[in-house]
PDB file of C-alpha atoms and ligand atoms in Angstrom:
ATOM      1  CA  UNK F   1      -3.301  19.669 -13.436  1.00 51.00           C
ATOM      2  CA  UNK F   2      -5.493  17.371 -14.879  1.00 54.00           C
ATOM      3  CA  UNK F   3      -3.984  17.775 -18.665  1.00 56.00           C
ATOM      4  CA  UNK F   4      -0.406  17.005 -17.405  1.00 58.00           C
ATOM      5  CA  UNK F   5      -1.938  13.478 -15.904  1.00 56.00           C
ATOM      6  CA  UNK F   6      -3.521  12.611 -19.261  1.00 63.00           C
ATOM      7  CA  UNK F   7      -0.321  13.242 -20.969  1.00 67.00           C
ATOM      8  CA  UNK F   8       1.438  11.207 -18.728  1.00 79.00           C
ATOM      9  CA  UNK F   9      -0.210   7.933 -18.214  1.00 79.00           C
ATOM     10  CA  UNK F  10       2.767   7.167 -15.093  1.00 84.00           C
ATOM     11  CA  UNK F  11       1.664   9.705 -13.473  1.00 89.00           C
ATOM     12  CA  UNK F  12      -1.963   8.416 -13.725  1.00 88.00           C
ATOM     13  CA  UNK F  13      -0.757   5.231 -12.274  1.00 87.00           C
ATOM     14  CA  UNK F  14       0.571   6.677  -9.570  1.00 91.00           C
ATOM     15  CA  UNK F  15      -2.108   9.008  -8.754  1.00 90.00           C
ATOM     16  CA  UNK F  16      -4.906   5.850  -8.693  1.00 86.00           C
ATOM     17  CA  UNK F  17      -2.016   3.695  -6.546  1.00 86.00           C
ATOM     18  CA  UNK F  18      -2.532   6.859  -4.004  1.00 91.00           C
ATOM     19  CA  UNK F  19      -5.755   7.242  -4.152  1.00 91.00           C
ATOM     20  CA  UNK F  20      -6.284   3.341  -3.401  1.00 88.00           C
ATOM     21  CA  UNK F  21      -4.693   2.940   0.226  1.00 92.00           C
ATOM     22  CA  UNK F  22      -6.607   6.764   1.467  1.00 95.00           C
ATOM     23  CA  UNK F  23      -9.732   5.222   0.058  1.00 94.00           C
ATOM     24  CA  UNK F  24      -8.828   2.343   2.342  1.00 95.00           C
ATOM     25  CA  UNK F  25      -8.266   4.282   5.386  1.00 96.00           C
ATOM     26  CA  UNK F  26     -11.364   6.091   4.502  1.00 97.00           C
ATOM     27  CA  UNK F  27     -13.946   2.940   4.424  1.00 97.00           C
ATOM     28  CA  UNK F  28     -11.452   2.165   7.708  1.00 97.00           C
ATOM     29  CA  UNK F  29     -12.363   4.876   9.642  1.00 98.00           C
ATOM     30  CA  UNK F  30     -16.210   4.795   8.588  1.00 97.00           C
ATOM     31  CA  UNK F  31     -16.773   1.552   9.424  1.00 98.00           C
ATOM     32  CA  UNK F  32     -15.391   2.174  12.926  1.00 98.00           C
ATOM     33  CA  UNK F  33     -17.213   5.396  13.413  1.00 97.00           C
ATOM     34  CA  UNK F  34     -20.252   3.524  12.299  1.00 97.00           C
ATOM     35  CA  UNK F  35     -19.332   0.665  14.571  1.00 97.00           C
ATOM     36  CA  UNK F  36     -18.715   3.123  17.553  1.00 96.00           C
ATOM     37  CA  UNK F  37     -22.155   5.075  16.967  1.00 95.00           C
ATOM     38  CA  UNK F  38     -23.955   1.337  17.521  1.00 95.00           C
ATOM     39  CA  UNK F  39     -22.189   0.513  20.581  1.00 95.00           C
ATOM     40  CA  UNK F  40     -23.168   4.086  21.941  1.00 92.00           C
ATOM     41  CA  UNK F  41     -27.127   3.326  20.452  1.00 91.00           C
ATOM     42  CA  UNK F  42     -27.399  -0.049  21.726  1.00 90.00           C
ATOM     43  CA  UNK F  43     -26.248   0.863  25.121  1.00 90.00           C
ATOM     44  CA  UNK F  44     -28.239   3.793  25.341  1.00 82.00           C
ATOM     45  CA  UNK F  45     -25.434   5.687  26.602  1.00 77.00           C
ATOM     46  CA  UNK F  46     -22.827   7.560  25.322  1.00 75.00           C
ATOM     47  CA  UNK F  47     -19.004   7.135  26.724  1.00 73.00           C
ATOM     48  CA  UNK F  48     -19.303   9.213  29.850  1.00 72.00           C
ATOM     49  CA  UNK F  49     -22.700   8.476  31.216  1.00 73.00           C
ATOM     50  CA  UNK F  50     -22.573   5.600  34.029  1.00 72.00           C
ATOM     51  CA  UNK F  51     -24.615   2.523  33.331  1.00 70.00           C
ATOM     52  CA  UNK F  52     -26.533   2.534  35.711  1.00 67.00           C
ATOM     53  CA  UNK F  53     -28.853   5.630  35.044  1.00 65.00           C
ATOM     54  CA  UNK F  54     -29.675   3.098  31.886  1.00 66.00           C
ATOM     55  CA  UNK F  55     -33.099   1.174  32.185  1.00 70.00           C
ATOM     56  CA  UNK F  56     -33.650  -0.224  28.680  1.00 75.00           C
ATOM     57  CA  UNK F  57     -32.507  -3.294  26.679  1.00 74.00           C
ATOM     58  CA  UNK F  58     -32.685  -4.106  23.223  1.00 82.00           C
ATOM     59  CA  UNK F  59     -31.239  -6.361  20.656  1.00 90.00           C
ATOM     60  CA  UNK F  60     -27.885  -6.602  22.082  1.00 94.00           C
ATOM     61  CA  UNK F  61     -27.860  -9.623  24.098  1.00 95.00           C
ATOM     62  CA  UNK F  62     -25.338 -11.461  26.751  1.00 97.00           C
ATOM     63  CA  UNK F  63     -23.776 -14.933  25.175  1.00 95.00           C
ATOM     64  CA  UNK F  64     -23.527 -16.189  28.840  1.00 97.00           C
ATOM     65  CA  UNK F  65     -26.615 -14.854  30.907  1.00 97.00           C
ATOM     66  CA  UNK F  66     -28.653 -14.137  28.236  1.00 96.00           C
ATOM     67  CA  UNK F  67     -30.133 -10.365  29.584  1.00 95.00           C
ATOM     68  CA  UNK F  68     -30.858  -7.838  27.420  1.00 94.00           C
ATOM     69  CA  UNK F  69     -30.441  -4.659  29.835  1.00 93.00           C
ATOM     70  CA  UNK F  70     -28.479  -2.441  28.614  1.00 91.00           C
ATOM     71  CA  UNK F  71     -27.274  -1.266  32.042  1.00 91.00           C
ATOM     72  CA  UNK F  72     -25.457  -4.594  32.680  1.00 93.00           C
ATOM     73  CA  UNK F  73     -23.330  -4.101  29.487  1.00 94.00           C
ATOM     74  CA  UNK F  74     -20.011  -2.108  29.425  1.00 94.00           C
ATOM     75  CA  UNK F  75     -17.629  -1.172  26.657  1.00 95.00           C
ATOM     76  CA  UNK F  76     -14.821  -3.551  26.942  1.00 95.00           C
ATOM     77  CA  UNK F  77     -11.943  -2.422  24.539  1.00 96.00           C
ATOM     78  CA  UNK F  78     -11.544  -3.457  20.889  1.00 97.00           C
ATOM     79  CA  UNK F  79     -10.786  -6.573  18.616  1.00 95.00           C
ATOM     80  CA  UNK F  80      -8.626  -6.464  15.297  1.00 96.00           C
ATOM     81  CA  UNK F  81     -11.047  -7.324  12.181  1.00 96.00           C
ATOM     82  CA  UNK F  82      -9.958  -7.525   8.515  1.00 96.00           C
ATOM     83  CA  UNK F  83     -13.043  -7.777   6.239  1.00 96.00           C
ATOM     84  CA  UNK F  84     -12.235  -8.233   2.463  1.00 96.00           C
ATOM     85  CA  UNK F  85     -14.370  -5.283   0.464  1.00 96.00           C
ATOM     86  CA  UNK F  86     -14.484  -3.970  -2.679  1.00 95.00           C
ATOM     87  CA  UNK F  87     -12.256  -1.708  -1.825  1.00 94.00           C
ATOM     88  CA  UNK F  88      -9.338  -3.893  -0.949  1.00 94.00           C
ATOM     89  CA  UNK F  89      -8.820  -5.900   2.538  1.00 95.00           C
ATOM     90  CA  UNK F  90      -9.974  -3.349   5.633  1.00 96.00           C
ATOM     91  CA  UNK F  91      -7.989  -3.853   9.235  1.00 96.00           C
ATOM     92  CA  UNK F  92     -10.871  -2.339  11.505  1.00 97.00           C
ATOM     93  CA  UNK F  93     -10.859  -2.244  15.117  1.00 97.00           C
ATOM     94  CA  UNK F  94     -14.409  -3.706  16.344  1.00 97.00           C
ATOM     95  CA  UNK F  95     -16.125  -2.407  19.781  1.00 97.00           C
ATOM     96  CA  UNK F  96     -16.748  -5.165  22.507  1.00 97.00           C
ATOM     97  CA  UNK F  97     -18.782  -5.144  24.493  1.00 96.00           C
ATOM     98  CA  UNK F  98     -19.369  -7.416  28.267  1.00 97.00           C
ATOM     99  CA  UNK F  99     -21.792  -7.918  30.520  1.00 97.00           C
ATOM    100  CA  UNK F 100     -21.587  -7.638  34.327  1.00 96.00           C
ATOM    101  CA  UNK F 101     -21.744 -11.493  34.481  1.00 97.00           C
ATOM    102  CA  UNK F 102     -18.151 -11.752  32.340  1.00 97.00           C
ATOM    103  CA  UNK F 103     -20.283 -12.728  28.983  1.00 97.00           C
ATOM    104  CA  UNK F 104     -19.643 -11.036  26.095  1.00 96.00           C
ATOM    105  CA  UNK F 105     -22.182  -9.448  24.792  1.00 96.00           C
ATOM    106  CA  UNK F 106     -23.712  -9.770  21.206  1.00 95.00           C
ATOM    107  CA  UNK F 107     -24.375  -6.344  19.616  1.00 95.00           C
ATOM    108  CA  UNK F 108     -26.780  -6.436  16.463  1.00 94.00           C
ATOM    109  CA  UNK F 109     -24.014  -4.581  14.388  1.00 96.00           C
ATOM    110  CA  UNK F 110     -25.922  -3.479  11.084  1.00 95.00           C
ATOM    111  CA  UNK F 111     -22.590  -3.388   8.894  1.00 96.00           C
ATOM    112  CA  UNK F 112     -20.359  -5.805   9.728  1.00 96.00           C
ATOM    113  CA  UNK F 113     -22.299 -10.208  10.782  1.00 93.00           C
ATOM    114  CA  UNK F 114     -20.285 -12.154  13.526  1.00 89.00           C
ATOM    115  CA  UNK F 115     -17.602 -13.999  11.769  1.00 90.00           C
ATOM    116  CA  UNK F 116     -17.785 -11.973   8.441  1.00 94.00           C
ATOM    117  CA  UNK F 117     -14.749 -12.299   6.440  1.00 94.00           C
ATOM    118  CA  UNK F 118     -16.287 -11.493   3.035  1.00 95.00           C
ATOM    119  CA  UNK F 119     -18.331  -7.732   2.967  1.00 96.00           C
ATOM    120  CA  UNK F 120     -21.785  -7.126   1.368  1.00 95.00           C
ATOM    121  CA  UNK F 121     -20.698  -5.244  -1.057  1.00 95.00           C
ATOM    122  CA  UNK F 122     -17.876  -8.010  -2.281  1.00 96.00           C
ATOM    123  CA  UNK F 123     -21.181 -10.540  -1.900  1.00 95.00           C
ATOM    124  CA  UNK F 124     -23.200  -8.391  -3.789  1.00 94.00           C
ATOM    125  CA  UNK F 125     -20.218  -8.009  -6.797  1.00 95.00           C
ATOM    126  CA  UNK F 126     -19.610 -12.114  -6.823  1.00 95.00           C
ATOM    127  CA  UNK F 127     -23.304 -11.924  -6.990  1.00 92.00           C
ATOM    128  CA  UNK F 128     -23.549  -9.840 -10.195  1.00 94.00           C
ATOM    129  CA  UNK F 129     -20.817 -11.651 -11.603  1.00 95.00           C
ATOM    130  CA  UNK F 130     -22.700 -15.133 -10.946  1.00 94.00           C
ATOM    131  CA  UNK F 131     -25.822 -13.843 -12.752  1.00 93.00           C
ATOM    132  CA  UNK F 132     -23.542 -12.860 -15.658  1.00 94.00           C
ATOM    133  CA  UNK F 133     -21.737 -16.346 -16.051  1.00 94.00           C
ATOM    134  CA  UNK F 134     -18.269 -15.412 -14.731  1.00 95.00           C
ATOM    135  CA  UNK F 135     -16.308 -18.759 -14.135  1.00 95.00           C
ATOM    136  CA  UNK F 136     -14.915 -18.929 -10.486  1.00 95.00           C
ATOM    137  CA  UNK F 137     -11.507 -18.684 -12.166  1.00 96.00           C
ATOM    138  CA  UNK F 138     -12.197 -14.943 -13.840  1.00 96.00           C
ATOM    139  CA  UNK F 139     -13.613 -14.308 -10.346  1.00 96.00           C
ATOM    140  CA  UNK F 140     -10.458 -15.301  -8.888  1.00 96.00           C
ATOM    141  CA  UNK F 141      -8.218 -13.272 -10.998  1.00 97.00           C
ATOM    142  CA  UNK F 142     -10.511 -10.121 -10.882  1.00 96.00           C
ATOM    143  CA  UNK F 143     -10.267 -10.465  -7.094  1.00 96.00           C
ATOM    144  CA  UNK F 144      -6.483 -10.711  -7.009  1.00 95.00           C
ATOM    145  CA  UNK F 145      -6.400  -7.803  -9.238  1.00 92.00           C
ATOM    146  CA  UNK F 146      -8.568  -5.418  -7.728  1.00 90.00           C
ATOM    147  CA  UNK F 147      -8.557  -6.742  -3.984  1.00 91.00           C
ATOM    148  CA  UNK F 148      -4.987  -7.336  -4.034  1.00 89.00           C
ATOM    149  CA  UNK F 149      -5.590 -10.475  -2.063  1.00 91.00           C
ATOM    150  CA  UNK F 150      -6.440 -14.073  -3.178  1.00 91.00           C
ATOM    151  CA  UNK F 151      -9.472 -15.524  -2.257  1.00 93.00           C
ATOM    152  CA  UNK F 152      -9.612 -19.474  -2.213  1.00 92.00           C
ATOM    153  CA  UNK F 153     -12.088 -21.114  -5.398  1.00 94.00           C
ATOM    154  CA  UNK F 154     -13.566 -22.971  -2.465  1.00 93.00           C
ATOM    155  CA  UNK F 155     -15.029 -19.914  -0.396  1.00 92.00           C
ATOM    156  CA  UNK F 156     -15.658 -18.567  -4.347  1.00 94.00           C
ATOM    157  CA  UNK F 157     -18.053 -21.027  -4.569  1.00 93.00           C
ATOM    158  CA  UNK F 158     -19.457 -21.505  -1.150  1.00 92.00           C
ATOM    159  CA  UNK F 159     -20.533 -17.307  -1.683  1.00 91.00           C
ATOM    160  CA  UNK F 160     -21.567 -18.590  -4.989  1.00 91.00           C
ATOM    161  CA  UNK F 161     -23.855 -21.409  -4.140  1.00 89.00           C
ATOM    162  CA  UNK F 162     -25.293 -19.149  -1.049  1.00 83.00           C
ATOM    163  CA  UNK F 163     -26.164 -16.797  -3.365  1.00 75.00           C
ATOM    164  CA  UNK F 164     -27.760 -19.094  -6.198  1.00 68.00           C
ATOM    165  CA  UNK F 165     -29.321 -21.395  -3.122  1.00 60.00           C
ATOM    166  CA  UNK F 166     -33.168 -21.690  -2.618  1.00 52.00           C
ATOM    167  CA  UNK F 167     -34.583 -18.424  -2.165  1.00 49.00           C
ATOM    168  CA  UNK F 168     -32.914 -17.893  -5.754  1.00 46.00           C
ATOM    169  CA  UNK F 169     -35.936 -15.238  -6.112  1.00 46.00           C
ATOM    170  CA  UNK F 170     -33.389 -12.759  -4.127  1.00 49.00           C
ATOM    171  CA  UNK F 171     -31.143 -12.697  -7.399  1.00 48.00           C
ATOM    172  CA  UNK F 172     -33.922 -11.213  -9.326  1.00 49.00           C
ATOM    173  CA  UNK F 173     -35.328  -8.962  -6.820  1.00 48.00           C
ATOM    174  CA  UNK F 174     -32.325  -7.314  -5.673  1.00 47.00           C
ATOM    175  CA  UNK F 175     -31.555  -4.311  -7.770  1.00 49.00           C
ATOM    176  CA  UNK F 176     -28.439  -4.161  -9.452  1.00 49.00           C
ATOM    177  CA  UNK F 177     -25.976  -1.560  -7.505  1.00 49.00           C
ATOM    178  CA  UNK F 178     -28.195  -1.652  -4.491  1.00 44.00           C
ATOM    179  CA  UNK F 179     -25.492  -1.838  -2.209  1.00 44.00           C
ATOM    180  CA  UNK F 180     -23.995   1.494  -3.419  1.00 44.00           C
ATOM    181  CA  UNK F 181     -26.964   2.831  -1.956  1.00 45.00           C
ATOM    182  CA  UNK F 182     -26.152   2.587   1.496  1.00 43.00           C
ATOM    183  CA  UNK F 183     -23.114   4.663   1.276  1.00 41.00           C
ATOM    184  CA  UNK F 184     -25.261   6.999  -0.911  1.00 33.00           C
TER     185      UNK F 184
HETATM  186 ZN1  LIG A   1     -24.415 -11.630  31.224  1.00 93.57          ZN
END
């Protein structure tokens, strides 16, 4: 199998074009599994058990009446999310979540910050290529090439300058690769 790819290097192309939008779906549906496991952690309760045989509250927190009990909180359908990772852009569906009050609640997501366009591991790649003196330009073009999407020089440099900003001694002291890790 393998020899009649290397003779053919179409057939390699076409192989790796595969392989990219299945890798996509996979990060996809890991994400929301991750996402979904939360939800169930933070409200102490998986789908079927009713609320109110909950008596515990944690970081998850109500925008509007501020309470932390997780027997107020209910699972309140999904919201369409695209996150731009290394491994291309990622349409994920994210869990919401709403109080008993009509707030939505806040859930302490460990993957994915409210708002996040841009995904750690993207962060930690712009941040390697920072420390090694890429222009904002090569950054650009590497991003349209591998990410298939463009990404403005503007928010380039905004990660940039976040990154190289005061507590610079987090450039040295994170470990190259470290976000590989997680998905070790
Ligand atoms: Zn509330």
């Amino acid at each position: 199998m393998s020899t009649s790819i290397n003779k053919n290097p179409l057939e390699f192309k076409s192989f790796l074009a595969n392989l990219q939008p299945q890798l996509r779906q996979m990060v996809q549906e890991m994400i929301e599994s991750q996402l979904t496991q939360e939800v169930d952690q933070w409200l102490y309760r998986g789908r079927h058990t009713r609320r109110h045989q909950v008596s515990r509250g944690g970081k998850a927190i109500c925008h509007r009446c501020g309470t932390r009990q997780a027997k107020a909180f209910s699972r309140n359908g999904h919201r369409q999310r695209q996150l731009v990772t290394t491994y291309g852009v990622i349409s994920f569906r994210l869990p919401r979540v709403v109080c008993e009050c009509g707030g939505s609640v806040r859930m302490p997501f460990s993957i994915v910050r409210p708002y996040q366009r841009v995904w750690d591991d993207l962060i930690d790649q712009v941040k390697r290529w920072a420390h090694w003196g890429v222009s904002l330009r090569q950054m650009q073009a590497a991003i349209g090439e591998q990410i298939k999407t463009q990404m403005g020089l503007r928010k380039l440099n905004t990660l940039v300058q976040d990154i190289t900003s005061p507590p610079a001694l987090t450039l040295t002291s994170v470990p190259p690769l470290s976000c590989w890790m997680v998905f070790g």
